[in-house]
Short mmCIF file of C-alpha atoms and ligand atoms in Angstrom, two decimals:
data_model
loop_
_atom_site.label_atom_id
_atom_site.label_comp_id
_atom_site.label_asym_id
_atom_site.label_seq_id
_atom_site.Cartn_x
_atom_site.Cartn_y
_atom_site.Cartn_z
CA MET A 1 12.60 20.19 -4.86
CA LEU A 2 12.45 15.94 -4.61
CA GLN A 3 15.51 13.47 -3.40
CA GLU A 4 17.20 11.50 -6.10
CA THR A 5 16.77 8.38 -4.14
CA MET A 6 14.35 6.29 -1.80
CA LYS A 7 13.77 3.74 0.43
CA ALA A 8 12.03 1.04 -1.67
CA VAL A 9 11.80 -3.34 -0.91
CA ARG A 10 13.75 -4.81 -3.98
CA ILE A 11 14.30 -8.20 -4.93
CA HIS A 12 17.47 -9.16 -7.03
CA ALA A 13 16.63 -12.62 -7.79
CA PHE A 14 13.69 -14.68 -7.19
CA GLY A 15 13.31 -16.90 -4.30
CA GLY A 16 11.58 -16.89 -0.70
CA PRO A 17 10.81 -14.21 2.01
CA GLU A 18 14.49 -13.23 2.42
CA VAL A 19 14.81 -11.95 -1.35
CA LEU A 20 13.39 -9.18 0.09
CA ARG A 21 15.77 -6.19 0.04
CA TYR A 22 15.03 -2.81 1.78
CA GLU A 23 17.21 -0.46 0.19
CA ASP A 24 18.28 2.51 -1.52
CA ALA A 25 16.29 3.68 -4.92
CA PRO A 26 15.85 5.39 -7.80
CA MET A 27 12.97 7.75 -7.37
CA PRO A 28 10.40 7.17 -10.20
CA PRO A 29 10.50 9.00 -13.63
CA VAL A 30 7.16 10.98 -13.22
CA GLY A 31 5.24 10.55 -17.14
CA ARG A 32 3.40 13.79 -18.56
CA ASP A 33 -0.03 11.53 -17.45
CA GLU A 34 1.29 10.38 -14.52
CA VAL A 35 1.13 11.42 -10.94
CA LEU A 36 4.47 11.26 -8.32
CA VAL A 37 1.83 9.55 -4.90
CA ARG A 38 4.80 9.17 -1.48
CA VAL A 39 2.92 6.05 -0.14
CA HIS A 40 1.71 5.89 3.58
CA ALA A 41 0.69 2.42 3.11
CA ILE A 42 0.73 -0.52 0.67
CA GLY A 43 -1.31 -3.46 0.81
CA LEU A 44 -0.29 -7.36 0.55
CA ASN A 45 -1.72 -9.41 -2.74
CA PRO A 46 -1.04 -13.14 -2.93
CA PRO A 47 0.64 -11.50 -6.70
CA ASP A 48 3.37 -9.83 -4.60
CA TRP A 49 4.08 -12.88 -3.99
CA TYR A 50 3.60 -15.61 -7.33
CA LEU A 51 6.18 -12.82 -8.86
CA ARG A 52 8.70 -12.52 -6.01
CA ASP A 53 9.01 -16.64 -6.50
CA GLY A 54 8.77 -15.99 -10.29
CA TYR A 55 5.61 -17.50 -10.73
CA ARG A 56 7.32 -20.90 -10.63
CA ALA A 57 3.02 -22.13 -10.41
CA LEU A 58 2.39 -21.42 -13.80
CA PRO A 59 4.14 -23.02 -16.92
CA PRO A 60 7.57 -22.46 -18.19
CA GLU A 61 7.17 -20.56 -21.32
CA TRP A 62 4.27 -18.26 -19.60
CA ARG A 63 6.79 -17.17 -16.46
CA PRO A 64 7.23 -13.85 -17.14
CA GLN A 65 11.08 -12.12 -18.24
CA VAL A 66 11.99 -9.43 -15.78
CA SER A 67 14.61 -7.78 -15.08
CA PHE A 68 15.90 -7.18 -11.40
CA PRO A 69 16.07 -5.32 -10.17
CA ILE A 70 11.98 -5.52 -9.09
CA VAL A 71 10.40 -3.34 -7.58
CA LEU A 72 7.25 -5.93 -5.91
CA GLY A 73 3.65 -4.74 -5.41
CA THR A 74 0.64 -2.52 -6.36
CA ASP A 75 -1.89 -1.85 -4.12
CA ILE A 76 -0.97 2.25 -2.61
CA SER A 77 -2.84 4.84 -0.26
CA GLY A 78 -0.68 7.98 0.22
CA VAL A 79 -0.16 11.55 -1.20
CA VAL A 80 0.49 13.47 -3.73
CA ALA A 81 3.99 15.20 -4.42
CA ALA A 82 4.35 16.14 -7.89
CA VAL A 83 1.87 15.74 -10.83
CA GLY A 84 2.50 15.26 -14.72
CA GLU A 85 2.45 18.49 -17.18
CA GLU A 86 -0.74 15.90 -18.68
CA VAL A 87 -3.08 16.09 -15.43
CA SER A 88 -5.71 17.59 -13.96
CA ASP A 89 -7.97 15.58 -11.65
CA PHE A 90 -4.98 15.05 -9.10
CA ALA A 91 -2.99 18.55 -7.41
CA VAL A 92 -0.45 18.31 -4.99
CA GLY A 93 -1.79 17.16 -0.99
CA ASP A 94 -4.73 15.19 -1.98
CA ALA A 95 -4.64 12.32 -0.69
CA VAL A 96 -5.17 9.27 -3.12
CA TYR A 97 -5.28 5.17 -3.17
CA SER A 98 -4.16 2.45 -6.05
CA MET A 99 -3.46 -0.98 -7.81
CA VAL A 100 -1.23 -0.06 -9.44
CA ARG A 101 -0.54 -0.88 -13.70
CA PHE A 102 -1.76 -3.96 -12.49
CA PHE A 103 -0.90 -6.82 -15.09
CA SER A 104 1.83 -5.33 -15.97
CA VAL A 105 4.04 -7.84 -14.48
CA GLY A 106 7.11 -6.12 -12.42
CA GLU A 107 6.40 -2.59 -13.24
CA SER A 108 4.37 -1.56 -10.46
CA ARG A 109 7.42 -0.45 -7.47
CA ALA A 110 4.00 -0.58 -4.95
CA TYR A 111 7.24 -1.32 -2.42
CA ALA A 112 8.66 2.26 -2.06
CA GLU A 113 9.01 5.78 -0.25
CA TYR A 114 7.35 7.10 -4.16
CA VAL A 115 5.45 5.82 -6.46
CA SER A 116 4.46 6.67 -10.12
CA VAL A 117 0.68 5.86 -11.48
CA PRO A 118 -0.90 6.82 -14.22
CA ALA A 119 -3.69 9.09 -13.29
CA ALA A 120 -6.45 6.82 -15.28
CA GLN A 121 -6.21 4.25 -12.06
CA LEU A 122 -6.21 6.16 -9.49
CA ALA A 123 -9.03 7.70 -7.24
CA GLN A 124 -9.82 10.35 -3.69
CA LYS A 125 -8.87 8.24 -1.13
CA PRO A 126 -11.65 6.83 1.02
CA ALA A 127 -13.47 9.92 3.13
CA GLY A 128 -12.62 9.28 7.19
CA ILE A 129 -10.24 6.51 6.54
CA ASP A 130 -7.18 6.03 7.35
CA HIS A 131 -4.82 5.50 4.64
CA VAL A 132 -3.91 1.39 6.62
CA HIS A 133 -7.47 0.89 4.95
CA ALA A 134 -7.13 2.41 1.88
CA ALA A 135 -3.65 0.12 0.90
CA GLY A 136 -6.05 -2.68 1.95
CA ALA A 137 -8.62 -2.63 -0.42
CA PRO A 138 -7.63 -2.11 -4.21
CA MET A 139 -6.66 -5.15 -6.00
CA SER A 140 -9.07 -7.39 -3.48
CA LEU A 141 -11.51 -5.59 -3.97
CA LEU A 142 -11.74 -5.13 -7.70
CA THR A 143 -11.19 -8.38 -7.46
CA ALA A 144 -14.53 -9.07 -6.43
CA TRP A 145 -16.50 -5.81 -7.64
CA GLN A 146 -14.80 -7.13 -11.56
CA PHE A 147 -16.12 -10.57 -11.25
CA MET A 148 -19.45 -9.66 -9.63
CA VAL A 149 -20.95 -6.81 -10.39
CA GLU A 150 -18.65 -4.45 -13.21
CA VAL A 151 -16.13 -5.87 -15.45
CA GLY A 152 -15.15 -2.86 -16.08
CA HIS A 153 -12.21 -3.55 -18.52
CA GLY A 154 -12.21 -4.67 -22.58
CA GLU A 155 -9.03 -6.51 -21.66
CA PRO A 156 -8.77 -10.05 -23.38
CA ASP A 157 -8.38 -13.12 -20.20
CA PRO A 158 -5.63 -15.53 -21.50
CA LEU A 159 -7.59 -18.23 -20.19
CA GLN A 160 -11.09 -18.00 -21.39
CA PRO A 161 -11.78 -16.76 -24.70
CA HIS A 162 -15.02 -15.58 -23.48
CA ARG A 163 -15.76 -12.42 -21.92
CA HIS A 164 -16.95 -12.47 -17.97
CA GLU A 165 -20.22 -10.89 -16.88
CA PRO A 166 -21.37 -11.03 -13.41
CA VAL A 167 -24.72 -12.09 -11.97
CA PRO A 168 -28.01 -11.13 -11.05
CA LEU A 169 -27.65 -10.66 -7.21
CA ALA A 170 -30.33 -9.64 -5.62
CA GLY A 171 -32.47 -12.50 -4.07
CA LYS A 172 -29.82 -14.82 -4.47
CA THR A 173 -27.50 -17.71 -2.28
CA VAL A 174 -23.55 -16.94 -2.40
CA LEU A 175 -21.23 -19.25 -1.09
CA VAL A 176 -18.13 -17.10 -0.62
CA ASN A 177 -14.95 -19.91 -0.18
CA GLY A 178 -12.07 -18.36 1.21
CA ALA A 179 -13.92 -16.05 3.13
CA ALA A 180 -11.65 -14.04 5.25
CA GLY A 181 -9.17 -13.68 2.97
CA GLY A 182 -8.73 -10.38 1.01
CA VAL A 183 -11.45 -11.36 -1.67
CA GLY A 184 -13.07 -13.38 0.20
CA HIS A 185 -14.18 -11.01 2.73
CA LEU A 186 -14.83 -8.56 0.08
CA ALA A 187 -16.56 -10.79 -2.04
CA VAL A 188 -18.94 -11.70 1.36
CA GLN A 189 -20.26 -7.43 1.59
CA VAL A 190 -20.65 -6.91 -2.68
CA ALA A 191 -23.09 -10.05 -2.30
CA LYS A 192 -24.16 -8.55 0.91
CA LEU A 193 -24.88 -5.28 -0.39
CA LYS A 194 -26.57 -6.63 -3.51
CA GLY A 195 -28.86 -7.88 -2.09
CA ALA A 196 -27.98 -11.61 -1.66
CA ARG A 197 -28.27 -14.49 0.83
CA VAL A 198 -24.49 -15.00 2.21
CA ILE A 199 -23.21 -17.85 3.13
CA ALA A 200 -19.10 -18.36 4.11
CA VAL A 201 -16.65 -20.75 3.62
CA ALA A 202 -13.91 -20.57 6.14
CA SER A 203 -11.88 -21.24 8.95
CA GLY A 204 -14.14 -21.33 12.80
CA ARG A 205 -11.54 -19.16 13.55
CA HIS A 206 -13.06 -16.13 11.50
CA GLU A 207 -17.07 -17.33 12.33
CA SER A 208 -17.32 -13.93 13.89
CA MET A 209 -15.79 -11.56 11.90
CA LEU A 210 -17.58 -13.06 9.02
CA ARG A 211 -20.64 -12.90 10.94
CA ASP A 212 -20.49 -9.65 11.78
CA LEU A 213 -19.83 -8.50 8.05
CA GLY A 214 -22.58 -9.64 7.03
CA ALA A 215 -22.34 -13.82 6.63
CA ASP A 216 -25.45 -14.84 7.39
CA ASP A 217 -23.80 -18.55 7.66
CA VAL A 218 -21.34 -19.67 8.68
CA ILE A 219 -19.04 -23.20 7.10
CA ASP A 220 -16.29 -23.92 9.31
CA TYR A 221 -14.29 -26.14 6.85
CA THR A 222 -11.99 -27.33 9.01
CA ARG A 223 -15.20 -29.11 10.07
CA THR A 224 -17.75 -29.27 7.50
CA ALA A 225 -16.83 -29.77 4.16
CA ALA A 226 -18.65 -26.98 2.04
CA GLU A 227 -19.88 -28.54 -0.83
CA ASP A 228 -21.30 -32.39 1.17
CA ILE A 229 -23.61 -29.65 2.84
CA ALA A 230 -24.51 -26.11 0.39
CA ARG A 231 -27.27 -27.00 -1.79
CA ASP A 232 -30.11 -25.34 -5.00
CA LEU A 233 -27.19 -22.27 -4.83
CA ASP A 234 -27.16 -19.44 -7.71
CA LEU A 235 -24.36 -18.05 -6.95
CA VAL A 236 -20.54 -20.15 -5.88
CA VAL A 237 -18.05 -17.14 -5.59
CA ASP A 238 -14.62 -19.38 -4.89
CA ALA A 239 -11.64 -17.37 -4.15
CA VAL A 240 -9.65 -20.44 -2.83
CA GLY A 241 -10.18 -21.62 -7.14
CA GLY A 242 -7.64 -24.36 -8.16
CA PRO A 243 -7.90 -28.03 -9.25
CA THR A 244 -10.44 -28.19 -6.25
CA THR A 245 -12.94 -25.75 -7.52
CA GLY A 246 -14.91 -28.16 -9.44
CA ARG A 247 -16.32 -29.45 -5.94
CA PHE A 248 -18.68 -26.89 -5.68
CA LEU A 249 -20.82 -27.82 -9.18
CA LYS A 250 -22.59 -30.28 -7.64
CA THR A 251 -23.25 -27.02 -5.25
CA LEU A 252 -25.31 -25.02 -7.26
CA LYS A 253 -28.09 -24.80 -9.21
CA ARG A 254 -28.94 -25.26 -13.01
CA GLY A 255 -27.89 -22.47 -14.26
CA GLY A 256 -26.05 -21.58 -11.18
CA SER A 257 -22.43 -19.95 -11.80
CA LEU A 258 -19.38 -21.09 -10.46
CA PHE A 259 -16.98 -17.96 -10.18
CA PRO A 260 -13.24 -19.47 -9.24
CA ILE A 261 -11.99 -16.00 -8.91
CA TYR A 262 -8.35 -18.23 -8.64
CA PRO A 263 -9.03 -20.49 -12.43
CA LEU A 264 -6.34 -22.19 -12.78
CA GLY A 265 -6.82 -26.73 -12.74
CA PHE A 266 -9.50 -25.90 -13.12
CA SER A 267 -10.68 -29.38 -15.19
CA GLY A 268 -14.54 -29.86 -14.70
CA ALA A 269 -15.59 -28.26 -18.27
CA ASP A 270 -17.51 -30.67 -19.57
CA GLU A 271 -19.42 -31.74 -15.70
CA ALA A 272 -20.51 -27.86 -15.53
CA ALA A 273 -22.22 -28.21 -18.58
CA SER A 274 -23.86 -31.00 -18.05
CA LEU A 275 -25.37 -29.51 -15.32
CA GLY A 276 -26.01 -26.65 -17.29
CA ILE A 277 -22.98 -24.52 -15.22
CA THR A 278 -22.01 -21.47 -16.08
CA VAL A 279 -17.76 -21.79 -15.22
CA SER A 280 -16.33 -18.28 -15.72
CA ALA A 281 -13.09 -15.82 -14.78
CA VAL A 282 -11.42 -12.33 -15.37
CA GLN A 283 -8.40 -11.17 -14.34
CA VAL A 284 -8.37 -8.08 -12.25
CA ARG A 285 -7.29 -4.67 -14.30
CA SER A 286 -6.03 -1.54 -12.48
CA SER A 287 -9.17 0.90 -12.65
CA GLY A 288 -9.11 4.69 -10.51
CA ALA A 289 -13.12 4.76 -12.00
CA GLN A 290 -14.20 1.47 -10.70
CA LEU A 291 -12.04 2.69 -7.59
CA ALA A 292 -13.80 6.61 -7.73
CA GLU A 293 -17.10 5.06 -7.42
CA LEU A 294 -16.09 2.01 -4.75
CA ALA A 295 -14.30 5.07 -2.59
CA PRO A 296 -18.10 6.09 -0.46
CA LEU A 297 -18.99 2.96 -0.25
CA LEU A 298 -15.77 2.17 1.60
CA ALA A 299 -15.95 5.90 3.14
CA ASP A 300 -19.65 4.82 4.97
CA ARG A 301 -18.01 1.60 5.66
CA SER A 302 -20.75 -0.69 2.95
CA PHE A 303 -18.14 -1.97 2.51
CA ARG A 304 -15.29 -2.02 5.55
CA VAL A 305 -11.41 -3.46 4.92
CA VAL A 306 -10.58 -6.07 7.84
CA ILE A 307 -6.45 -5.02 9.31
CA ASP A 308 -4.59 -8.98 10.02
CA SER A 309 -1.71 -6.78 10.98
CA THR A 310 0.96 -4.39 9.65
CA PHE A 311 4.27 -4.47 9.63
CA PRO A 312 6.37 -1.10 8.24
CA LEU A 313 8.48 -1.35 4.41
CA ALA A 314 11.69 -1.73 6.04
CA ASP A 315 9.56 -5.42 7.46
CA ALA A 316 9.16 -6.58 4.59
CA ARG A 317 10.24 -9.97 4.65
CA GLU A 318 8.37 -11.02 7.54
CA ALA A 319 5.24 -8.91 5.91
CA HIS A 320 6.05 -11.88 3.33
CA GLU A 321 7.00 -14.88 5.56
CA ARG A 322 3.25 -13.99 8.40
CA ALA A 323 1.43 -14.47 4.36
CA ALA A 324 3.26 -17.45 4.91
CA LYS A 325 1.52 -18.91 7.11
CA GLY A 326 -2.03 -18.30 5.76
CA HIS A 327 -5.02 -18.28 7.39
CA ILE A 328 -5.05 -14.57 6.17
CA GLN A 329 -7.64 -12.50 8.20
CA GLY A 330 -8.30 -9.40 5.23
CA LYS A 331 -5.23 -8.02 4.92
CA ILE A 332 -1.60 -7.56 5.96
CA VAL A 333 -0.47 -4.10 5.04
CA LEU A 334 3.40 -2.40 5.22
CA THR A 335 3.27 1.34 6.14
CA VAL A 336 6.18 4.18 5.43
CA ALA A 337 7.27 6.63 8.26
N1 NAP B 401 -8.71 -13.57 -11.17
C1 NAP B 401 -8.06 -12.56 -10.33
O1 NAP B 401 -7.83 -10.85 -10.87
C2 NAP B 401 -7.16 -12.43 -9.12
C3 NAP B 401 -7.30 -11.13 -8.15
C4 NAP B 401 -6.96 -11.16 -6.53
C5 NAP B 401 -6.68 -12.45 -6.75
N2 NAP B 401 -6.50 -14.03 -7.54
C6 NAP B 401 -6.43 -15.28 -6.10
O2 NAP B 401 -7.93 -15.38 -5.21
C7 NAP B 401 -7.04 -16.33 -4.39
C8 NAP B 401 -7.70 -15.54 -2.92
O3 NAP B 401 -6.28 -14.58 -3.08
P1 NAP B 401 -6.53 -13.37 -1.08
O4 NAP B 401 -5.40 -11.93 -2.01
O5 NAP B 401 -7.85 -13.67 -1.43
O6 NAP B 401 -5.50 -14.17 -0.23
P2 NAP B 401 -5.81 -14.90 1.29
O7 NAP B 401 -6.17 -13.16 1.56
O8 NAP B 401 -3.93 -15.10 1.21
O9 NAP B 401 -6.97 -15.20 1.36
C9 NAP B 401 -6.92 -17.08 1.62
C10 NAP B 401 -7.87 -17.32 3.09
O10 NAP B 401 -8.22 -18.79 2.70
C11 NAP B 401 -8.86 -19.49 3.27
N3 NAP B 401 -8.26 -20.92 3.02
C12 NAP B 401 -7.18 -21.19 2.42
N4 NAP B 401 -8.03 -22.43 2.36
C13 NAP B 401 -8.69 -22.94 2.40
C14 NAP B 401 -10.03 -23.06 1.99
N5 NAP B 401 -9.33 -25.07 2.55
N6 NAP B 401 -11.69 -23.86 2.06
C15 NAP B 401 -11.41 -21.70 2.84
N7 NAP B 401 -10.75 -21.26 2.87
C16 NAP B 401 -9.41 -21.27 3.12
C17 NAP B 401 -7.74 -18.43 4.39
O11 NAP B 401 -7.99 -18.36 5.48
P3 NAP B 401 -8.91 -19.82 6.71
O12 NAP B 401 -7.59 -21.51 5.28
O13 NAP B 401 -8.02 -19.55 7.97
O14 NAP B 401 -10.14 -19.86 6.62
C18 NAP B 401 -7.20 -17.01 3.44
O15 NAP B 401 -8.32 -16.20 4.66
C19 NAP B 401 -5.48 -15.93 -4.56
O16 NAP B 401 -5.51 -17.05 -4.99
C20 NAP B 401 -5.52 -14.48 -5.34
O17 NAP B 401 -4.19 -15.44 -6.54
C21 NAP B 401 -7.23 -14.02 -8.58
#
């Protein structure tokens, strides 16, 4: 018999890290096609602090309406505690990982001892890696995969009318900007696995980590602007993105592509068209099928999740304060005792 309450980190108002409260919360209900997971670790992602802050970077009409309190977080690794009547692919005791209900703002509820997950968004945890590393993978790796290999969903994107199409990577030269962060360090590894030559752009402190992950060249952006020296690229994956992403257009070959992972603020559509460059992005979506496909590649270390730091769930505020300092190397992860 499961208890009626659990510990969770909730917010009762938007704001800074101080609004995160570790407190009692009701156990999540488990639908017929859902799985209740006892959470062991939770990976942090920028949407956690965007939501905590009330998505202030978005125009007011796009900001989500939510009812407080909200449990933040999307990425989990844990063990199945119960299954709904219609679930046949998972059983109590299975070790599993997921990116939960993304993009359904405020409904993911991962910063908790238990979370209910639609079975279609869950996969068996990669064998041989611990919960901390498994929890670090889902959003960052799905983002790199859906941008660079296979979108895997047909959800409409509010920011671009055309469907995002990944491009072939074998034999190509790919620059990854923001290469040390969650998405960037996995994008480097996806490009290498698919046969590209990879130039990683990051602050110098991350160079040895990026070379260890397979980067062929590393540009320290604090010394040299990548757009001043990189030329004839086939693809730029810009994991920083935003209004400055257009500076990479001149680094690309005609026929090349710029994929801003954070596309808001790009204003160079005319320049891109005149240079013959495709600019395209996609909003990552939950996919148990893709996490199942990726699990063997995490298990055999084709993809390695680098851990920046871990914090107990009760110290989620400190974890968000760490994130706010920037320069994240890989992933920040919360652990649940
Ligand atoms: N489209 C989608 O569905 C989707 C999905 C996931 C994430 N995102 C977005 O993608 C972005 C990256 O996410 P993330 O999880 O990778 O974030 P992250 O883990 O915080 O990583 C950001 C990285 O960027 C580096 N950086 C900061 N300024 C830089 C600069 N000027 N040049 C090069 N590198 C710089 C930082 O380290 P150093 O400065 O020390 O190098 C850090 O490692 C976020 O804006 C996020 O919202 C979009």
